[in-house]
PDB file of C-alpha atoms and ligand atoms in Angstrom:
ATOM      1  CA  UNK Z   1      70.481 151.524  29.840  1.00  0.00           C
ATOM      2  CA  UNK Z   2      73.405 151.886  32.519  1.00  0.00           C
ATOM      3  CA  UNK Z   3      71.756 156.169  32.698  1.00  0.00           C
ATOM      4  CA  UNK Z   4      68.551 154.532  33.805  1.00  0.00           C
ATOM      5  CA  UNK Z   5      70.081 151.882  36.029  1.00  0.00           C
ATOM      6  CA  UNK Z   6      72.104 154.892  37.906  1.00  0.00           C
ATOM      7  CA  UNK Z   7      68.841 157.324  37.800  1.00  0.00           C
ATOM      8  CA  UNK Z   8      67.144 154.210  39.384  1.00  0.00           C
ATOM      9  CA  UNK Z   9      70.061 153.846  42.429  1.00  0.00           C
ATOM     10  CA  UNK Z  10      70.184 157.891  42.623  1.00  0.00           C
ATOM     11  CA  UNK Z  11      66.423 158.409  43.175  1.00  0.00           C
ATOM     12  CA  UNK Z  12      65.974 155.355  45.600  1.00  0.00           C
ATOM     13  CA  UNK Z  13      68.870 156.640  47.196  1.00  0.00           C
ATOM     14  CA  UNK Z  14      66.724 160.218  48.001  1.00  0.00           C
ATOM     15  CA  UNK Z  15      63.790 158.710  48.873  1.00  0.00           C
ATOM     16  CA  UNK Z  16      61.732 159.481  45.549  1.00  0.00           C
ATOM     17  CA  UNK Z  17      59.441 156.650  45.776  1.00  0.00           C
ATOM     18  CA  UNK Z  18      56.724 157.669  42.458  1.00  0.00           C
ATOM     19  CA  UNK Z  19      59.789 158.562  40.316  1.00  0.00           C
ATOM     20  CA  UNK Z  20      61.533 155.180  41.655  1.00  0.00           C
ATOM     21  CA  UNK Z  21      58.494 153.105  40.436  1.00  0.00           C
ATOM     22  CA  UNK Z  22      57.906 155.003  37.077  1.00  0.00           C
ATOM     23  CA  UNK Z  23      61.757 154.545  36.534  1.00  0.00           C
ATOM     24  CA  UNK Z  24      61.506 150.798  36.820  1.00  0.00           C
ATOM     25  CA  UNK Z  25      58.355 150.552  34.314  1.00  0.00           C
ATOM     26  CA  UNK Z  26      60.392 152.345  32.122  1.00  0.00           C
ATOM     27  CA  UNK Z  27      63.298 150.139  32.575  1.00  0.00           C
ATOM     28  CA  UNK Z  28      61.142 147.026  31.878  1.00  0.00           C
ATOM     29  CA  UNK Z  29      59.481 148.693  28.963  1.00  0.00           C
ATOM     30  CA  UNK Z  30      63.221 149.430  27.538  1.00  0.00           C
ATOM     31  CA  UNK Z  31      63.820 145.699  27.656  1.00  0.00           C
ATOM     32  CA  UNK Z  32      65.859 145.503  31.114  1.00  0.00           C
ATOM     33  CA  UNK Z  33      65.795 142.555  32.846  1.00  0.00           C
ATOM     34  CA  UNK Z  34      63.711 142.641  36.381  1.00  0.00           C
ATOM     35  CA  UNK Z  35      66.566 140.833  38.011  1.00  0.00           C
ATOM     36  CA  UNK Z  36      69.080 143.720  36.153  1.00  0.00           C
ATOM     37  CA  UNK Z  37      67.163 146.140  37.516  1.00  0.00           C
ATOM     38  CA  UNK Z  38      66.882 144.921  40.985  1.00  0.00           C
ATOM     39  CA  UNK Z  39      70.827 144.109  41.275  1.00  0.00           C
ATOM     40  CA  UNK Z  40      72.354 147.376  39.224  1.00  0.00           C
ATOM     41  CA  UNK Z  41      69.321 149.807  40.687  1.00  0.00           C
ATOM     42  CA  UNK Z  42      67.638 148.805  43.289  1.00  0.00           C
ATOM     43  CA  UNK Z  43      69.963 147.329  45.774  1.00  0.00           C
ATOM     44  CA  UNK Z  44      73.004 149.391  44.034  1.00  0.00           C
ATOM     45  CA  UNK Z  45      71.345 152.390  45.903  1.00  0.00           C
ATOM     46  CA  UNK Z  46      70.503 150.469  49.066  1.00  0.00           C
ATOM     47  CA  UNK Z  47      73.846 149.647  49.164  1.00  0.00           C
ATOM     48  CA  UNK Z  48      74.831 152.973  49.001  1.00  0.00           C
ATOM     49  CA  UNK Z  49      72.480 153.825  51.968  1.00  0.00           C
ATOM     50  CA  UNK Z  50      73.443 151.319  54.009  1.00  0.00           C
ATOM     51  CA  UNK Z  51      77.238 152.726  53.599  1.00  0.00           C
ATOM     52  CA  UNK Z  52      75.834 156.384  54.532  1.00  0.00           C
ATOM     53  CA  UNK Z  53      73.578 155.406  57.342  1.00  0.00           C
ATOM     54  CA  UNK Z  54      76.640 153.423  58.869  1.00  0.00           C
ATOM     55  CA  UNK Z  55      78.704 156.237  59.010  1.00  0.00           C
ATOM     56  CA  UNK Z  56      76.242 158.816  59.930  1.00  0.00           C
ATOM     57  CA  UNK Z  57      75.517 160.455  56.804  1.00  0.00           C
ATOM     58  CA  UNK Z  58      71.785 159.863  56.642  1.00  0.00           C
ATOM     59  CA  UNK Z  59      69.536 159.112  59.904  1.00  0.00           C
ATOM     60  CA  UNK Z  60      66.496 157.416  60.052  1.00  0.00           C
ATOM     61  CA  UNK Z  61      63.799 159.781  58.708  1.00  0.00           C
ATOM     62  CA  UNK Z  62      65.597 159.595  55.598  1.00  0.00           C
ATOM     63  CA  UNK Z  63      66.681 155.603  55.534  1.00  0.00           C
ATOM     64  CA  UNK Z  64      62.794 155.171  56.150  1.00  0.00           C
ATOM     65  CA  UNK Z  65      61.987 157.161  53.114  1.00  0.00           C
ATOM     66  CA  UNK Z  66      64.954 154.877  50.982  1.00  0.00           C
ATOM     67  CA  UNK Z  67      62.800 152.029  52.038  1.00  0.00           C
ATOM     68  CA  UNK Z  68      59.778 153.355  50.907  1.00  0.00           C
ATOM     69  CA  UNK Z  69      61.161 153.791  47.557  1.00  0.00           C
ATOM     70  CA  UNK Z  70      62.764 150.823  47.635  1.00  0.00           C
ATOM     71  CA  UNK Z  71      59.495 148.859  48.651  1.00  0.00           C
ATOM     72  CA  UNK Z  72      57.775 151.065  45.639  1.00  0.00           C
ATOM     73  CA  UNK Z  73      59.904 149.364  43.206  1.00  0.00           C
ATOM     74  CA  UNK Z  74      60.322 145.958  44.536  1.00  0.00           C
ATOM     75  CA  UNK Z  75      56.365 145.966  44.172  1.00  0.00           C
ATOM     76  CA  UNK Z  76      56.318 145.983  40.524  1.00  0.00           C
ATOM     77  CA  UNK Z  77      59.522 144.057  40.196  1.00  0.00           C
ATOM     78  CA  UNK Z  78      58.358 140.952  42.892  1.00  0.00           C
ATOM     79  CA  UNK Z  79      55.718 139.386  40.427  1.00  0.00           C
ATOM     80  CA  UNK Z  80      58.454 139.184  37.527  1.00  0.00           C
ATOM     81  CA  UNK Z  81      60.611 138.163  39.430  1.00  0.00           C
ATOM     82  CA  UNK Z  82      58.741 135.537  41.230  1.00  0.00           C
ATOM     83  CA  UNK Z  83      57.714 133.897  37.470  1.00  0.00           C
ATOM     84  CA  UNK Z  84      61.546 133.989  35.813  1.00  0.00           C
ATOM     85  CA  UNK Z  85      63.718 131.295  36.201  1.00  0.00           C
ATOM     86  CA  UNK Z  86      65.954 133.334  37.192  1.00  0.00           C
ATOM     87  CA  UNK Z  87      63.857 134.641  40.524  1.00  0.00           C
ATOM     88  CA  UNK Z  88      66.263 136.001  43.219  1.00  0.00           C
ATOM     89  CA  UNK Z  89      66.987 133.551  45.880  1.00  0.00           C
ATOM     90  CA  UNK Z  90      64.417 134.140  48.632  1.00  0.00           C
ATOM     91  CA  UNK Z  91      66.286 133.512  51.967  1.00  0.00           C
ATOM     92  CA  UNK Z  92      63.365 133.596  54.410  1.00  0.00           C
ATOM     93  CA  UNK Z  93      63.875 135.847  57.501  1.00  0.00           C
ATOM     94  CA  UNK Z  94      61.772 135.725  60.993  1.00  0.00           C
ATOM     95  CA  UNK Z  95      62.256 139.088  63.021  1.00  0.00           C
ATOM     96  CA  UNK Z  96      60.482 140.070  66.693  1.00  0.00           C
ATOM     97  CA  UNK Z  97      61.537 142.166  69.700  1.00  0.00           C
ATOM     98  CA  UNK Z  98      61.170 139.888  72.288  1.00  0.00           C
ATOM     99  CA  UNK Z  99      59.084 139.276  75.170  1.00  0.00           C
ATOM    100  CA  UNK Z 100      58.063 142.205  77.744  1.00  0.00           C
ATOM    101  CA  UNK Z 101      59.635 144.384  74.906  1.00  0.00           C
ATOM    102  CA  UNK Z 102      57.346 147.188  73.051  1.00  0.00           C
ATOM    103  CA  UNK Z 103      60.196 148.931  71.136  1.00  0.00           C
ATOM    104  CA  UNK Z 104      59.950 148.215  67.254  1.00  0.00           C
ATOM    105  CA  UNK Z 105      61.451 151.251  65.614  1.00  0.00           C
ATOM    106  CA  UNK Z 106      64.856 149.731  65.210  1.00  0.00           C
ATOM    107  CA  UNK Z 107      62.872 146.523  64.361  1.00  0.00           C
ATOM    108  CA  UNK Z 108      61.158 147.814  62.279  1.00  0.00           C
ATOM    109  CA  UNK Z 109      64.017 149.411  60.355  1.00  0.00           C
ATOM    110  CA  UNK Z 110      66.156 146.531  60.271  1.00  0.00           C
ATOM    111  CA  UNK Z 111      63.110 144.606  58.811  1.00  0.00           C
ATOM    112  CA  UNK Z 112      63.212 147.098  56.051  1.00  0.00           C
ATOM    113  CA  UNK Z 113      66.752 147.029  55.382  1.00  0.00           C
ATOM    114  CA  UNK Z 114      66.705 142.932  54.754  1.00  0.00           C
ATOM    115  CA  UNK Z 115      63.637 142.931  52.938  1.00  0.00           C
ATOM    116  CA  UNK Z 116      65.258 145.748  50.677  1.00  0.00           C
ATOM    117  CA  UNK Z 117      68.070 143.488  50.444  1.00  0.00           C
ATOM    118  CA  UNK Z 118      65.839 140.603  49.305  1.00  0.00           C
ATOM    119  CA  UNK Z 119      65.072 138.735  52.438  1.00  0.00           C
ATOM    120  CA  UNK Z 120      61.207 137.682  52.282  1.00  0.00           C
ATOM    121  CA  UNK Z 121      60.565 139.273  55.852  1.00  0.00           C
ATOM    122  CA  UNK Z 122      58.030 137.379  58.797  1.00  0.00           C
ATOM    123  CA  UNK Z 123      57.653 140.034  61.360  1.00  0.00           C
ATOM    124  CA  UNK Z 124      56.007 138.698  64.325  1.00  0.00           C
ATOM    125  CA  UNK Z 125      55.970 142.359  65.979  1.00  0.00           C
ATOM    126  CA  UNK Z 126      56.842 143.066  69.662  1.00  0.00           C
ATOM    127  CA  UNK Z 127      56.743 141.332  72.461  1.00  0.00           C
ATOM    128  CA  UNK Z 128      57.016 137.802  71.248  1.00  0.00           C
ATOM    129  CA  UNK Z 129      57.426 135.074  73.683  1.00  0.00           C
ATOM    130  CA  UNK Z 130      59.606 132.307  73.185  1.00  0.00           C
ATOM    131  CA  UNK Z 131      57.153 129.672  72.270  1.00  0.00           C
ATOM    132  CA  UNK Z 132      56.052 131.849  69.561  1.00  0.00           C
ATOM    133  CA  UNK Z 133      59.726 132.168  67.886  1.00  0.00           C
ATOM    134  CA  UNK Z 134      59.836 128.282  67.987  1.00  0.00           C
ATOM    135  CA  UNK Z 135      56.526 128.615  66.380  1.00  0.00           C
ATOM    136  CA  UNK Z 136      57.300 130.389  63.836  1.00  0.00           C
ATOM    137  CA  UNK Z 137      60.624 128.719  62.877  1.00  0.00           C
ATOM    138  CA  UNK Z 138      58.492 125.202  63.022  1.00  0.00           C
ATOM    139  CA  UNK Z 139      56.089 126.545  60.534  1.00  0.00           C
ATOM    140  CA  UNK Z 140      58.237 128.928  57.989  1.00  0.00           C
ATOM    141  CA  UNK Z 141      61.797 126.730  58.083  1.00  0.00           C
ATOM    142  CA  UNK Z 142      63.205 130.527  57.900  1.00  0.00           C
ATOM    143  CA  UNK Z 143      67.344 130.991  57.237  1.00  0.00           C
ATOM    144  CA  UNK Z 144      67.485 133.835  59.958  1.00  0.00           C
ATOM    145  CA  UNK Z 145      65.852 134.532  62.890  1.00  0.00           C
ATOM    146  CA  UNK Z 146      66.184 138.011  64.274  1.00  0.00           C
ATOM    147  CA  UNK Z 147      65.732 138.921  68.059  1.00  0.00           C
ATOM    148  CA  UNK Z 148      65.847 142.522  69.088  1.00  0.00           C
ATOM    149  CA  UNK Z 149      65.627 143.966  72.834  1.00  0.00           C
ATOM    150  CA  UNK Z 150      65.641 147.580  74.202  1.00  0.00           C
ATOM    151  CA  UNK Z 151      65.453 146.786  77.486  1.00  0.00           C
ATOM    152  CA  UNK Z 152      68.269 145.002  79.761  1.00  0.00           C
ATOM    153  CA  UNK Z 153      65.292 143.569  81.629  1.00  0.00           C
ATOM    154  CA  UNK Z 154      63.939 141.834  78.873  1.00  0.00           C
ATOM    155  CA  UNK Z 155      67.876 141.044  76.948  1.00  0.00           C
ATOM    156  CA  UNK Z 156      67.015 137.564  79.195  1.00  0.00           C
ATOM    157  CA  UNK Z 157      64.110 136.277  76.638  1.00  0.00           C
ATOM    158  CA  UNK Z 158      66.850 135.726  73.850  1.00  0.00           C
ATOM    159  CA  UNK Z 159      67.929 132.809  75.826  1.00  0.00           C
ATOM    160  CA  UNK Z 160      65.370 131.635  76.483  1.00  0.00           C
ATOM    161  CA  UNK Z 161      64.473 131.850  72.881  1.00  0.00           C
ATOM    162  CA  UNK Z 162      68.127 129.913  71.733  1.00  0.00           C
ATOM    163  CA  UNK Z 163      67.014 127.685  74.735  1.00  0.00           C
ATOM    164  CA  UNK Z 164      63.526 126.402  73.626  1.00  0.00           C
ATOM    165  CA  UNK Z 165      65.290 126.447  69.778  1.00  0.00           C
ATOM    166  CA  UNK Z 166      67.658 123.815  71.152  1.00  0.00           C
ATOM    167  CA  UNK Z 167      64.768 121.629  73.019  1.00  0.00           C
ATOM    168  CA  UNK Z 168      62.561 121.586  70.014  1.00  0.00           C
ATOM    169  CA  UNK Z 169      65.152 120.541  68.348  1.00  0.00           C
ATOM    170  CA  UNK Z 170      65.168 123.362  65.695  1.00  0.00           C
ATOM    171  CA  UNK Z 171      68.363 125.359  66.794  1.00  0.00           C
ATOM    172  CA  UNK Z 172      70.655 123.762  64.083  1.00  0.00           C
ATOM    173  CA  UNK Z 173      68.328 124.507  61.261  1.00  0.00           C
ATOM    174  CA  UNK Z 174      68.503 127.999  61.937  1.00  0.00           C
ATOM    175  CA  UNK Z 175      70.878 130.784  62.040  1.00  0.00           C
ATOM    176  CA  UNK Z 176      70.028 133.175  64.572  1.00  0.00           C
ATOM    177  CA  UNK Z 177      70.859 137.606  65.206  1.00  0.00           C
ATOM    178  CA  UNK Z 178      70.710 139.611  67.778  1.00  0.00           C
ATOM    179  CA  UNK Z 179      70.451 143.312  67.956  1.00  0.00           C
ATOM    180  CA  UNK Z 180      69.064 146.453  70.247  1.00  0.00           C
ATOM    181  CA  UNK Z 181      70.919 149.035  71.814  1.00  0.00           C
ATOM    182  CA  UNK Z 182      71.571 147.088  75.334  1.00  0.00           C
ATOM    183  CA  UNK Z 183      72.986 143.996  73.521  1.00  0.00           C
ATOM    184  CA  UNK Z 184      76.619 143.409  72.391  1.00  0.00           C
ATOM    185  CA  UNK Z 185      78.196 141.393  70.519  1.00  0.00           C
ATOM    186  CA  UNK Z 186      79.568 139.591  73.914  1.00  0.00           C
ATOM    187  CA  UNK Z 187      76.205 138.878  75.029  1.00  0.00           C
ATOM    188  CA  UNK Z 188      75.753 137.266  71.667  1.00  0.00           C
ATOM    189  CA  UNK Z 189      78.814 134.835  72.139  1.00  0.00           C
ATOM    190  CA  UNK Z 190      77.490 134.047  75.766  1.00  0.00           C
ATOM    191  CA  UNK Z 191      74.154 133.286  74.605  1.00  0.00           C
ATOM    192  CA  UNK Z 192      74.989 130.920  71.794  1.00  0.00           C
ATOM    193  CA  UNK Z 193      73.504 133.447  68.962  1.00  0.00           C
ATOM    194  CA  UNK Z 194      75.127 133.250  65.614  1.00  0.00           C
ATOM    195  CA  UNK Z 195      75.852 137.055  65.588  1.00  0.00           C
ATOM    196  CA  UNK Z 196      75.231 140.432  66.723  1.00  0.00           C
ATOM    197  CA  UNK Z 197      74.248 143.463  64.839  1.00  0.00           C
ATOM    198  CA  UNK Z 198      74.450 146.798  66.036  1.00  0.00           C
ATOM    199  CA  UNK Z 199      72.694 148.818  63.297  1.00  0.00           C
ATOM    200  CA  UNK Z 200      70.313 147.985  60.912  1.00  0.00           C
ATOM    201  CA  UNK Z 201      73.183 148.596  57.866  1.00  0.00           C
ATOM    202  CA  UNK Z 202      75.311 145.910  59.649  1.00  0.00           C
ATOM    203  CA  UNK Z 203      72.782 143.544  60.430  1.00  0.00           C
ATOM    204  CA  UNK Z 204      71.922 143.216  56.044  1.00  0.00           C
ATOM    205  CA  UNK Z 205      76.130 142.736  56.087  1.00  0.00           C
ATOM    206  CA  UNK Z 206      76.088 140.204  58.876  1.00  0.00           C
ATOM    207  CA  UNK Z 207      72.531 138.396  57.220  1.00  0.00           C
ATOM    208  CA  UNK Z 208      73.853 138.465  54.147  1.00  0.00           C
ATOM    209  CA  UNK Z 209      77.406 136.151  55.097  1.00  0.00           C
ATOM    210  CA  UNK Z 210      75.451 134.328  57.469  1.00  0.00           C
ATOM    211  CA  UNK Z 211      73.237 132.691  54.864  1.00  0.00           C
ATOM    212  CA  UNK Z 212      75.601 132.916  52.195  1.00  0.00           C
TER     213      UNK Z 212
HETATM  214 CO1  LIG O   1      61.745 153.331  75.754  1.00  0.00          CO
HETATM  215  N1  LIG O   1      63.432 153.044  76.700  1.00  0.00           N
HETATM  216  N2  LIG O   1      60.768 152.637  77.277  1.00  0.00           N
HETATM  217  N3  LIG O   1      60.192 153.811  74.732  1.00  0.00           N
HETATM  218  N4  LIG O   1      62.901 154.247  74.571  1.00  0.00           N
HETATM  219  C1  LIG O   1      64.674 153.312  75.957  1.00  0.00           C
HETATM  220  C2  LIG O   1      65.163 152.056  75.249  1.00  0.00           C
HETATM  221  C3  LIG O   1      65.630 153.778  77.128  1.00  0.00           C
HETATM  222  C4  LIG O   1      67.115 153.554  76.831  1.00  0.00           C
HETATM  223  C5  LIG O   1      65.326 155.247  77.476  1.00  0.00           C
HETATM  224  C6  LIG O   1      66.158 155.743  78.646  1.00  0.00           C
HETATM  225  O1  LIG O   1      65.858 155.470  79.783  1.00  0.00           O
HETATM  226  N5  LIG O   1      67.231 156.470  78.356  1.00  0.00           N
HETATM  227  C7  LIG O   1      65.103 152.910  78.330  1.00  0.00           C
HETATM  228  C8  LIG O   1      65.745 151.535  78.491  1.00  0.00           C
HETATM  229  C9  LIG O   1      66.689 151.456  79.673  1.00  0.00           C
HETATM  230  C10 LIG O   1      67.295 150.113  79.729  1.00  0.00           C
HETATM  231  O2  LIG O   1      66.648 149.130  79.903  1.00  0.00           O
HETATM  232  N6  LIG O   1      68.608 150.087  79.565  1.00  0.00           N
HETATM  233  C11 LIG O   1      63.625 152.820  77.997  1.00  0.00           C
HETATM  234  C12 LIG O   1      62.605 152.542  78.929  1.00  0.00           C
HETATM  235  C13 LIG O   1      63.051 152.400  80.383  1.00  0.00           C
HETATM  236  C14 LIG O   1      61.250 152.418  78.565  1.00  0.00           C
HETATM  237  C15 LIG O   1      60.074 152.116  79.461  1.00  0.00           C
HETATM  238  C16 LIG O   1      60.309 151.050  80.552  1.00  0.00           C
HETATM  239  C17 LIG O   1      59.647 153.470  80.075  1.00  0.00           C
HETATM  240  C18 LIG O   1      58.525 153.369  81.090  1.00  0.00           C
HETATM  241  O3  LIG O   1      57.430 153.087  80.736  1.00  0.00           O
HETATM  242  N7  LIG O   1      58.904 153.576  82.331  1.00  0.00           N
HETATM  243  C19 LIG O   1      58.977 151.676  78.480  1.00  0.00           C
HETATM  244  C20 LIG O   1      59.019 150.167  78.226  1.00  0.00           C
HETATM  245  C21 LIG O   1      57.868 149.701  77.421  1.00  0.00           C
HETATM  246  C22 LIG O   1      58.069 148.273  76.981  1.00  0.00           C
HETATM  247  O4  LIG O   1      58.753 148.031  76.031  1.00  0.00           O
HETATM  248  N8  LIG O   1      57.507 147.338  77.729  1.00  0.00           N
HETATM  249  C23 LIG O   1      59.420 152.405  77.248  1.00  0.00           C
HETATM  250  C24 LIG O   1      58.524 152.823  76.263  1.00  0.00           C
HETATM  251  C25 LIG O   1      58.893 153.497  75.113  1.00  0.00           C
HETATM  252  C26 LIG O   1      57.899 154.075  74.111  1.00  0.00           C
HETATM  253  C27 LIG O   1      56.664 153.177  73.898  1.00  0.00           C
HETATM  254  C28 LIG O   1      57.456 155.399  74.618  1.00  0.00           C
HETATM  255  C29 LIG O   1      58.820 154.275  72.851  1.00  0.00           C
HETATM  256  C30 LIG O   1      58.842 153.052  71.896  1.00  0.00           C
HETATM  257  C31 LIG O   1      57.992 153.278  70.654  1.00  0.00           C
HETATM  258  C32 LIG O   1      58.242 152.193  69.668  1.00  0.00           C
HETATM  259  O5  LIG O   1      59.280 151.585  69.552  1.00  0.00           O
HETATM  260  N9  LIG O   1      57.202 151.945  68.905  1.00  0.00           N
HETATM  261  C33 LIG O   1      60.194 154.372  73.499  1.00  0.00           C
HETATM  262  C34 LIG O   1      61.323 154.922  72.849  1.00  0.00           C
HETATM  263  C35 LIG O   1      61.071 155.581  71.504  1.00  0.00           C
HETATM  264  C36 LIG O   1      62.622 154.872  73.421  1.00  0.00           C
HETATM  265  C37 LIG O   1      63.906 155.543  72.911  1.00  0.00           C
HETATM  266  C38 LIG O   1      63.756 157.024  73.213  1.00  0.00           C
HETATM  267  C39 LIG O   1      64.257 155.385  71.453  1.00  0.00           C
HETATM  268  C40 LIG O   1      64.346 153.944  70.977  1.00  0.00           C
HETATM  269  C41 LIG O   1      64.443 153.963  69.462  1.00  0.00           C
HETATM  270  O6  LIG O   1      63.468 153.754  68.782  1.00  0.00           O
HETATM  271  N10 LIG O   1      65.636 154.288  68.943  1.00  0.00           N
HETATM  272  C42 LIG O   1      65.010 154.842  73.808  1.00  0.00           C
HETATM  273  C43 LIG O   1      66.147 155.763  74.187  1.00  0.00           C
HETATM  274  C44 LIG O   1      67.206 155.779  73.152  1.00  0.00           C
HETATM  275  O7  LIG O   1      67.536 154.767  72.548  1.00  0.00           O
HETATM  276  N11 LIG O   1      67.768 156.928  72.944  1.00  0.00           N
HETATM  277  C45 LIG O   1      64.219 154.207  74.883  1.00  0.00           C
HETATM  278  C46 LIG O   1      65.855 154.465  67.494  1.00  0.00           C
HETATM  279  C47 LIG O   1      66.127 153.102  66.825  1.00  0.00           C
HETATM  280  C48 LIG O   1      66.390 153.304  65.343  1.00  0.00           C
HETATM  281  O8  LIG O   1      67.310 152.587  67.428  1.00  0.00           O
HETATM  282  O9  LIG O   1      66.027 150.740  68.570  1.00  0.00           O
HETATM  283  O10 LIG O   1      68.504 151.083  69.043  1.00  0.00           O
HETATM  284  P1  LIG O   1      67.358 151.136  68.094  1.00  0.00           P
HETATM  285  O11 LIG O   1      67.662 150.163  66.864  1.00  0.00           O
HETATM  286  C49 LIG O   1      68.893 150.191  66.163  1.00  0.00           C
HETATM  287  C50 LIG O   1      69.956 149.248  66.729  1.00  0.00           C
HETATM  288  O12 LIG O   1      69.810 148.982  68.124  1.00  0.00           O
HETATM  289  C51 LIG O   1      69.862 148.036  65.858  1.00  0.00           C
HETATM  290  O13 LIG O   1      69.491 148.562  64.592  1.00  0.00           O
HETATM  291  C52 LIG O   1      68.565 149.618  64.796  1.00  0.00           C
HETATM  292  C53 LIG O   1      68.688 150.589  63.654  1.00  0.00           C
HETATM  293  O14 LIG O   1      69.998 150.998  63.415  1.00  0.00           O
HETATM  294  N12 LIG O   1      68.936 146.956  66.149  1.00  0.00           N
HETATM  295  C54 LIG O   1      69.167 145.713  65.666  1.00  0.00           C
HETATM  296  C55 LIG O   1      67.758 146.944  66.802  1.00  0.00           C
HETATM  297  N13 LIG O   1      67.216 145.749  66.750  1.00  0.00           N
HETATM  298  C56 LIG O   1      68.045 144.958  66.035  1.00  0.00           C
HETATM  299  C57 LIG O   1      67.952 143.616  65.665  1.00  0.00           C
HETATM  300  C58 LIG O   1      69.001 143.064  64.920  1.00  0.00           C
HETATM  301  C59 LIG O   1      70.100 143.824  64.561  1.00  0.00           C
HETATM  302  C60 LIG O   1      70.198 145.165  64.909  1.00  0.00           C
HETATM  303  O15 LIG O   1      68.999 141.782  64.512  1.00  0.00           O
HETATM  304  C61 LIG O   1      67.806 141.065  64.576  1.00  0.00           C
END
């Protein structure tokens, strides 16, 4: 059982996305629990990507294909899990680049990493105004919101984001993360955002002990 688990963790970890999913079927067949296999296999070898990417072992091409593997086995896992008891907690996550702002590949990837991690992921996609964050917060009562910004020019509609939170009302009920190459983590404290992320490894780490 533990051989599978590990065979699991090792193939997600190289991207092998058909032998990932035929390697949880067989888990499930041998009696393993969904949520056993998620923990000890899935995320075990996410974990171990997340590590590697940090530290400049693997680069995107190949975190991309992890998440395709990942995403391979989370789809036969997410119905089982969805109907036991004992369903993963689903901490709800809202992600955009923000207003002005076309550049999603780092949005995109850090989108993969949380939903790898088990976030349940609402991607509003690029360029995303600020009345379309509040929005979306209003309607999906999300954990995390996550703001992400390429440009310096457009770093200034995260504000105004946390600003329009606060008006509505909503900015307690929410925890909010930054990210994108121009933004620090002192532009974070400045702006009154929750945290800062600088890769997409670090920003599972920082979701994960933000929403507990
Ligand atoms: Co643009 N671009 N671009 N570009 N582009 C940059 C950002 C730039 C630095 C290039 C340069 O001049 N050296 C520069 C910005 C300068 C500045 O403002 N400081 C720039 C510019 C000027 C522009 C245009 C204005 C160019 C023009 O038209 N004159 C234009 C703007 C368009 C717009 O957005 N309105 C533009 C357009 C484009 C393309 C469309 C051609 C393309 C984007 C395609 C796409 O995203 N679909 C593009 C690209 C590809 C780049 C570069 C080359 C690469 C960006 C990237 O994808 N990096 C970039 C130069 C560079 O960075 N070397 C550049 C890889 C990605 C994995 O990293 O996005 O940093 P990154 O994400 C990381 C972290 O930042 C972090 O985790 C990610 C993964 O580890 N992270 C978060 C990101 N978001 C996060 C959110 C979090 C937490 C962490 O929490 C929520």
């Amino acid at each position: 059982m533990e051989d599978l688990l590990w065979e699991i963790a090792s193939n997600l970890y190289n991207g092998e996305d058909k032998e990932v999913a035929g390697l949880v079927r067989e888990a499930l067949d041998n009696g393993i629990a969904p949520q056993e296999i998620l923990s000890a296999g899935l995320i075990a070898g996410m974990d171990k990507v997340g590590k590697d990417f940090k530290s400049g072992v693997l680069f995107v091409p190949e975190v991309l294909r992890t998440a395709r593997a990942m995403l391979a086995g989370m789809e036969i896992l997410r119905p089982l899990l969805a109907q036991s008891d004992a369903a993963f907690s689903v901490n709800k996550c809202i992600i955009g680049t923000v207003k002005g702002d076309l550049h999603d590949i780092g949005k995109n990837l850090v989108k993969i990493m949380l939903e790898s991690a088990g976030f349940e992921m609402v991607d509003l996609g690029t360029d995303v105004g600020h009345e379309a964050f509040v929005a979306a917060v209003r309607q999906h009562h999300p954990e995390l919101l996550g703001m992400s910004a390429l440009l310096t020019t457009t770093m200034g509609h995260m504000i105004a984001t946390i600003e329009a939170l606060a008006a509505s009302g909503l900015r307690d009920s929410v925890k909010i993360m930054i990210g994108g190459a121009p933004v620090t983590a002192a532009f974070a404290t400045q702006i009154g955002a929750d945290a800062y992320a600088p890769d997409a490894a670090s920003a599972v780490d920082m979701a994960r002990s933000l929403v507990g």
